[in-house]
Amino acid sequence: MIIASNFKMNHTRRSTKAFLKKLKEVKTNHTIRVFPPATSLFEFDIVGAQNGYPAVNGSFTGEIGLEQIQEFNIDKILIGHSERRNILGEKQEFIAKKFEFYKNENFEITYCIGEPLEIRQKGIDEVIKYLKNELVGIDMNYDKLIIAYEPVWAIGTGVSATIKEIEETHNKLREFIQAPLLYGGSVKLDNISEICEIENVDGVLIGTASWQVENFVRMINQVKG
Ligand code: PEP
């Protein structure tokens, strides 16, 4: 299983260091990923960047590019998170540009997709149609691709999608996606085991419940395998 933590805009450099130190002591067969903020990047093989501009460097105020990410020998990145799409206004064309750039740099790319509530309410066919639009321009055969399905209405709300909804969506996604499929959206200690046992769920991307290292470690230990 792949178990990933997205810090979003949480943790400082100091607290990230302490978090990673604790995590280093954990013995697990699972693949762990941690995405701290840009100011808290460290050279550690489980660490990835939450964002990256599709350029080595340049006049892109407030952004970080390949040069800054590679200073930490980081070769993993999160692209397409719904908060970047919806709050920061990233469009599919730009997201696909980022994907292409970091793919060409041989990064492991955790690529996020997820529908808003009004689409979920229209049923599974509309959900899949929406998710396919968020995959336009993305090379689905890239061998370092990981897809994270994160319904927007379940992110940070404390209310995860139901087991049935996750199962149905992942089964449909599996029809055209060979890459590992993570589920994200209010994964926590009391639902992680059940979610990870669903067919076609290859792991989880966790926000809120992962920010306390003790809780994250408990979650890792709870997943079978
Ligand atoms: C996320 O934003 O990637 C996420 C899954 O958040 P949360 O676990 O807080 O819903």
mmCIF file of C-alpha atoms and ligand atoms in Angstrom:
data_model
loop_
_atom_site.group_PDB
_atom_site.id
_atom_site.type_symbol
_atom_site.label_atom_id
_atom_site.label_comp_id
_atom_site.label_asym_id
_atom_site.label_seq_id
_atom_site.Cartn_x
_atom_site.Cartn_y
_atom_site.Cartn_z
ATOM 1 C CA MET A 1 0.000 0.000 0.000
ATOM 2 C CA ILE A 2 1.018 3.589 -0.599
ATOM 3 C CA ILE A 3 0.284 5.782 2.408
ATOM 4 C CA ALA A 4 0.842 9.469 1.763
ATOM 5 C CA SER A 5 0.543 12.548 3.932
ATOM 6 C CA ASN A 6 -0.292 15.943 2.472
ATOM 7 C CA PHE A 7 0.657 18.673 4.946
ATOM 8 C CA LYS A 8 -0.966 21.380 2.796
ATOM 9 C CA MET A 9 -0.052 24.747 4.427
ATOM 10 C CA ASN A 10 0.712 23.205 7.808
ATOM 11 C CA HIS A 11 3.940 22.561 9.742
ATOM 12 C CA THR A 12 7.105 24.605 9.908
ATOM 13 C CA ARG A 13 10.578 23.505 8.921
ATOM 14 C CA ARG A 14 11.312 22.651 12.548
ATOM 15 C CA SER A 15 8.130 20.621 13.093
ATOM 16 C CA THR A 16 8.549 18.850 9.730
ATOM 17 C CA LYS A 17 12.060 17.825 10.764
ATOM 18 C CA ALA A 18 10.718 16.360 14.011
ATOM 19 C CA PHE A 19 7.900 14.626 12.105
ATOM 20 C CA LEU A 20 10.331 13.004 9.665
ATOM 21 C CA LYS A 21 12.681 11.986 12.465
ATOM 22 C CA LYS A 22 9.857 10.056 14.163
ATOM 23 C CA LEU A 23 8.783 8.550 10.868
ATOM 24 C CA LYS A 24 12.296 7.269 10.173
ATOM 25 C CA GLU A 25 11.981 5.012 13.205
ATOM 26 C CA VAL A 26 8.874 3.290 11.830
ATOM 27 C CA LYS A 27 9.351 -0.140 10.330
ATOM 28 C CA THR A 28 6.786 -0.835 7.643
ATOM 29 C CA ASN A 29 6.443 -2.615 4.327
ATOM 30 C CA HIS A 30 4.162 0.121 3.034
ATOM 31 C CA THR A 31 5.384 2.860 0.716
ATOM 32 C CA ILE A 32 5.260 6.132 2.641
ATOM 33 C CA ARG A 33 5.157 9.596 1.130
ATOM 34 C CA VAL A 34 5.149 12.992 2.859
ATOM 35 C CA PHE A 35 4.389 16.247 1.057
ATOM 36 C CA PRO A 36 5.427 19.182 3.267
ATOM 37 C CA PRO A 37 5.182 22.867 2.305
ATOM 38 C CA ALA A 38 7.908 24.297 0.050
ATOM 39 C CA THR A 39 9.694 25.868 3.024
ATOM 40 C CA SER A 40 9.977 22.492 4.744
ATOM 41 C CA LEU A 41 11.547 20.317 2.077
ATOM 42 C CA PHE A 42 14.206 17.860 3.191
ATOM 43 C CA GLU A 43 16.460 15.379 1.473
ATOM 44 C CA PHE A 44 14.709 12.155 2.427
ATOM 45 C CA ASP A 45 13.469 9.548 -0.011
ATOM 46 C CA ILE A 46 9.860 9.651 1.199
ATOM 47 C CA VAL A 47 9.522 13.428 0.742
ATOM 48 C CA GLY A 48 7.852 15.034 -2.253
ATOM 49 C CA ALA A 49 6.914 18.586 -3.241
ATOM 50 C CA GLN A 50 3.280 19.744 -3.038
ATOM 51 C CA ASN A 51 3.722 21.895 -6.110
ATOM 52 C CA GLY A 52 6.239 22.916 -8.721
ATOM 53 C CA TYR A 53 6.224 25.431 -11.542
ATOM 54 C CA PRO A 54 6.942 23.869 -14.939
ATOM 55 C CA ALA A 55 10.354 25.509 -15.350
ATOM 56 C CA VAL A 56 13.860 25.059 -13.988
ATOM 57 C CA ASN A 57 13.896 28.621 -12.615
ATOM 58 C CA GLY A 58 12.798 32.070 -13.741
ATOM 59 C CA SER A 59 10.595 35.078 -13.081
ATOM 60 C CA PHE A 60 7.625 33.363 -11.467
ATOM 61 C CA THR A 61 7.147 35.176 -8.184
ATOM 62 C CA GLY A 62 6.092 33.000 -5.295
ATOM 63 C CA GLU A 63 6.608 29.739 -7.150
ATOM 64 C CA ILE A 64 9.252 27.061 -6.799
ATOM 65 C CA GLY A 65 10.745 25.265 -9.779
ATOM 66 C CA LEU A 66 12.896 22.295 -10.567
ATOM 67 C CA GLU A 67 16.099 23.922 -9.321
ATOM 68 C CA GLN A 68 14.655 24.585 -5.859
ATOM 69 C CA ILE A 69 13.095 21.128 -5.598
ATOM 70 C CA GLN A 70 16.212 19.348 -6.791
ATOM 71 C CA GLU A 71 18.355 21.170 -4.249
ATOM 72 C CA PHE A 72 16.909 18.600 -1.850
ATOM 73 C CA ASN A 73 17.326 15.721 -4.298
ATOM 74 C CA ILE A 74 13.551 15.430 -4.426
ATOM 75 C CA ASP A 75 12.062 13.517 -7.354
ATOM 76 C CA LYS A 76 8.428 13.274 -6.266
ATOM 77 C CA ILE A 77 5.623 15.765 -6.733
ATOM 78 C CA LEU A 78 1.899 16.223 -6.155
ATOM 79 C CA ILE A 79 0.007 17.709 -9.104
ATOM 80 C CA GLY A 80 -3.637 18.621 -9.651
ATOM 81 C CA HIS A 81 -4.826 18.821 -6.035
ATOM 82 C CA SER A 82 -8.374 20.207 -5.880
ATOM 83 C CA GLU A 83 -7.279 23.043 -3.596
ATOM 84 C CA ARG A 84 -4.905 24.247 -6.311
ATOM 85 C CA ARG A 85 -7.576 23.764 -8.952
ATOM 86 C CA ASN A 86 -10.393 25.442 -7.026
ATOM 87 C CA ILE A 87 -8.794 27.962 -4.678
ATOM 88 C CA LEU A 88 -5.775 28.933 -6.761
ATOM 89 C CA GLY A 89 -7.544 28.611 -10.091
ATOM 90 C CA GLU A 90 -5.217 26.154 -11.834
ATOM 91 C CA LYS A 91 -6.677 25.113 -15.167
ATOM 92 C CA GLN A 92 -6.340 21.685 -16.747
ATOM 93 C CA GLU A 93 -4.078 22.972 -19.513
ATOM 94 C CA PHE A 94 -1.591 24.363 -16.984
ATOM 95 C CA ILE A 95 -1.813 21.254 -14.813
ATOM 96 C CA ALA A 96 -1.041 19.111 -17.869
ATOM 97 C CA LYS A 97 1.975 21.361 -18.583
ATOM 98 C CA LYS A 98 3.260 20.738 -15.068
ATOM 99 C CA PHE A 99 2.709 17.031 -15.523
ATOM 100 C CA GLU A 100 4.635 16.962 -18.800
ATOM 101 C CA PHE A 101 7.506 18.982 -17.349
ATOM 102 C CA TYR A 102 7.968 16.820 -14.243
ATOM 103 C CA LYS A 103 7.402 13.642 -16.235
ATOM 104 C CA ASN A 104 10.262 14.662 -18.507
ATOM 105 C CA GLU A 105 12.347 15.071 -15.359
ATOM 106 C CA ASN A 106 11.428 11.512 -14.385
ATOM 107 C CA PHE A 107 9.551 12.510 -11.213
ATOM 108 C CA GLU A 108 7.131 10.216 -9.437
ATOM 109 C CA ILE A 109 3.873 12.112 -9.914
ATOM 110 C CA THR A 110 0.933 11.751 -7.565
ATOM 111 C CA TYR A 111 -1.815 13.200 -9.699
ATOM 112 C CA CYS A 112 -5.101 14.196 -8.016
ATOM 113 C CA ILE A 113 -8.595 14.089 -9.463
ATOM 114 C CA GLY A 114 -11.954 14.520 -7.756
ATOM 115 C CA GLU A 115 -15.489 15.688 -8.401
ATOM 116 C CA PRO A 116 -17.532 18.345 -6.555
ATOM 117 C CA LEU A 117 -20.726 17.393 -4.740
ATOM 118 C CA GLU A 118 -23.118 18.530 -7.484
ATOM 119 C CA ILE A 119 -21.459 16.097 -9.891
ATOM 120 C CA ARG A 120 -21.528 13.221 -7.389
ATOM 121 C CA GLN A 121 -25.244 13.823 -6.958
ATOM 122 C CA LYS A 122 -25.775 13.222 -10.667
ATOM 123 C CA GLY A 123 -24.477 9.657 -10.408
ATOM 124 C CA ILE A 124 -21.436 7.599 -11.258
ATOM 125 C CA ASP A 125 -21.462 8.139 -15.044
ATOM 126 C CA GLU A 126 -21.257 11.913 -14.579
ATOM 127 C CA VAL A 127 -18.535 11.441 -11.960
ATOM 128 C CA ILE A 128 -16.383 9.412 -14.359
ATOM 129 C CA LYS A 129 -16.985 11.912 -17.159
ATOM 130 C CA TYR A 130 -15.828 14.717 -14.845
ATOM 131 C CA LEU A 131 -12.769 12.778 -13.694
ATOM 132 C CA LYS A 132 -11.806 11.999 -17.295
ATOM 133 C CA ASN A 133 -11.790 15.747 -18.006
ATOM 134 C CA GLU A 134 -9.283 16.172 -15.193
ATOM 135 C CA LEU A 135 -7.058 13.661 -16.949
ATOM 136 C CA VAL A 136 -6.924 15.475 -20.283
ATOM 137 C CA GLY A 137 -3.316 15.858 -21.403
ATOM 138 C CA ILE A 138 -2.007 13.361 -18.856
ATOM 139 C CA ASP A 139 0.064 10.404 -20.051
ATOM 140 C CA MET A 140 -1.709 7.529 -18.365
ATOM 141 C CA ASN A 141 1.072 5.149 -19.376
ATOM 142 C CA TYR A 142 3.749 7.030 -17.480
ATOM 143 C CA ASP A 143 5.392 4.416 -15.295
ATOM 144 C CA LYS A 144 5.899 6.759 -12.314
ATOM 145 C CA LEU A 145 2.285 7.877 -12.198
ATOM 146 C CA ILE A 146 0.110 7.464 -9.102
ATOM 147 C CA ILE A 147 -3.505 8.613 -9.270
ATOM 148 C CA ALA A 148 -5.224 9.949 -6.150
ATOM 149 C CA TYR A 149 -9.012 9.983 -6.353
ATOM 150 C CA GLU A 150 -10.164 12.644 -3.902
ATOM 151 C CA PRO A 151 -13.814 13.684 -4.037
ATOM 152 C CA VAL A 152 -13.797 17.419 -3.274
ATOM 153 C CA TRP A 153 -16.804 17.101 -0.953
ATOM 154 C CA ALA A 154 -14.910 14.628 1.234
ATOM 155 C CA ILE A 155 -11.695 16.622 1.589
ATOM 156 C CA GLY A 156 -11.231 18.161 5.007
ATOM 157 C CA THR A 157 -14.892 17.678 5.876
ATOM 158 C CA GLY A 158 -14.475 14.717 8.228
ATOM 159 C CA VAL A 159 -16.953 12.833 6.059
ATOM 160 C CA SER A 160 -15.317 10.289 3.801
ATOM 161 C CA ALA A 161 -16.977 8.808 0.724
ATOM 162 C CA THR A 162 -18.718 5.562 1.630
ATOM 163 C CA ILE A 163 -17.035 2.221 1.055
ATOM 164 C CA LYS A 164 -19.568 1.569 -1.716
ATOM 165 C CA GLU A 165 -18.824 4.911 -3.423
ATOM 166 C CA ILE A 166 -15.066 4.379 -3.237
ATOM 167 C CA GLU A 167 -15.383 0.809 -4.497
ATOM 168 C CA GLU A 168 -17.613 1.739 -7.417
ATOM 169 C CA THR A 169 -15.490 4.720 -8.451
ATOM 170 C CA HIS A 170 -12.176 2.861 -8.201
ATOM 171 C CA ASN A 171 -13.569 -0.096 -10.145
ATOM 172 C CA LYS A 172 -14.635 2.251 -12.933
ATOM 173 C CA LEU A 173 -11.287 4.067 -12.867
ATOM 174 C CA ARG A 174 -9.472 0.751 -13.041
ATOM 175 C CA GLU A 175 -11.129 0.100 -16.412
ATOM 176 C CA PHE A 176 -8.816 2.704 -17.962
ATOM 177 C CA ILE A 177 -6.114 3.394 -15.374
ATOM 178 C CA GLN A 178 -3.305 0.917 -14.732
ATOM 179 C CA ALA A 179 -1.408 3.190 -12.295
ATOM 180 C CA PRO A 180 -1.800 2.710 -8.529
ATOM 181 C CA LEU A 181 -5.059 4.268 -7.323
ATOM 182 C CA LEU A 182 -5.117 6.076 -3.994
ATOM 183 C CA TYR A 183 -8.243 7.265 -2.226
ATOM 184 C CA GLY A 184 -8.211 10.589 -0.378
ATOM 185 C CA GLY A 185 -10.868 12.515 1.540
ATOM 186 C CA SER A 186 -11.247 12.362 5.325
ATOM 187 C CA VAL A 187 -9.247 9.169 5.734
ATOM 188 C CA LYS A 188 -8.638 8.690 9.446
ATOM 189 C CA LEU A 189 -7.759 6.143 12.078
ATOM 190 C CA ASP A 190 -11.222 4.619 12.208
ATOM 191 C CA ASN A 191 -11.721 4.123 8.454
ATOM 192 C CA ILE A 192 -8.245 3.562 7.002
ATOM 193 C CA SER A 193 -8.226 -0.244 7.378
ATOM 194 C CA GLU A 194 -11.597 -0.665 5.735
ATOM 195 C CA ILE A 195 -10.721 1.701 2.884
ATOM 196 C CA CYS A 196 -7.399 -0.017 2.218
ATOM 197 C CA GLU A 197 -9.150 -3.364 1.966
ATOM 198 C CA ILE A 198 -11.336 -2.238 -0.938
ATOM 199 C CA GLU A 199 -10.500 -3.842 -4.247
ATOM 200 C CA ASN A 200 -8.609 -1.446 -6.537
ATOM 201 C CA VAL A 201 -7.560 0.812 -3.677
ATOM 202 C CA ASP A 202 -3.763 0.767 -3.670
ATOM 203 C CA GLY A 203 -3.326 3.256 -0.881
ATOM 204 C CA VAL A 204 -4.461 6.536 0.603
ATOM 205 C CA LEU A 205 -3.610 10.231 0.498
ATOM 206 C CA ILE A 206 -4.269 11.747 3.911
ATOM 207 C CA GLY A 207 -4.510 15.401 4.908
ATOM 208 C CA THR A 208 -5.849 16.438 8.311
ATOM 209 C CA ALA A 209 -5.526 13.113 10.131
ATOM 210 C CA SER A 210 -1.869 12.750 9.169
ATOM 211 C CA TRP A 211 -0.530 16.015 10.533
ATOM 212 C CA GLN A 212 0.193 14.628 13.983
ATOM 213 C CA VAL A 213 2.967 12.152 13.522
ATOM 214 C CA GLU A 214 1.682 9.807 16.253
ATOM 215 C CA ASN A 215 -1.642 9.573 14.480
ATOM 216 C CA PHE A 216 -0.003 9.066 11.082
ATOM 217 C CA VAL A 217 2.167 6.258 12.476
ATOM 218 C CA ARG A 218 -0.886 4.614 14.071
ATOM 219 C CA MET A 219 -2.641 4.762 10.718
ATOM 220 C CA ILE A 220 0.332 3.233 8.911
ATOM 221 C CA ASN A 221 0.480 0.420 11.455
ATOM 222 C CA GLN A 222 -3.216 -0.230 11.127
ATOM 223 C CA VAL A 223 -3.060 -1.043 7.421
ATOM 224 C CA LYS A 224 -2.495 -4.720 6.686
ATOM 225 C CA GLY A 225 0.383 -5.910 4.531
HETATM 226 C C1 PEP B 1 -6.174 16.060 0.897
HETATM 227 O O1 PEP B 1 -6.357 17.267 0.852
HETATM 228 O O2 PEP B 1 -5.363 15.525 0.103
HETATM 229 C C2 PEP B 1 -6.933 15.288 1.869
HETATM 230 C C3 PEP B 1 -7.157 14.042 1.615
HETATM 231 O O3 PEP B 1 -7.378 15.953 2.985
HETATM 232 P P1 PEP B 1 -8.222 15.348 4.226
HETATM 233 O O4 PEP B 1 -7.601 14.028 4.589
HETATM 234 O O5 PEP B 1 -8.074 16.362 5.300
HETATM 235 O O6 PEP B 1 -9.619 15.177 3.761
#
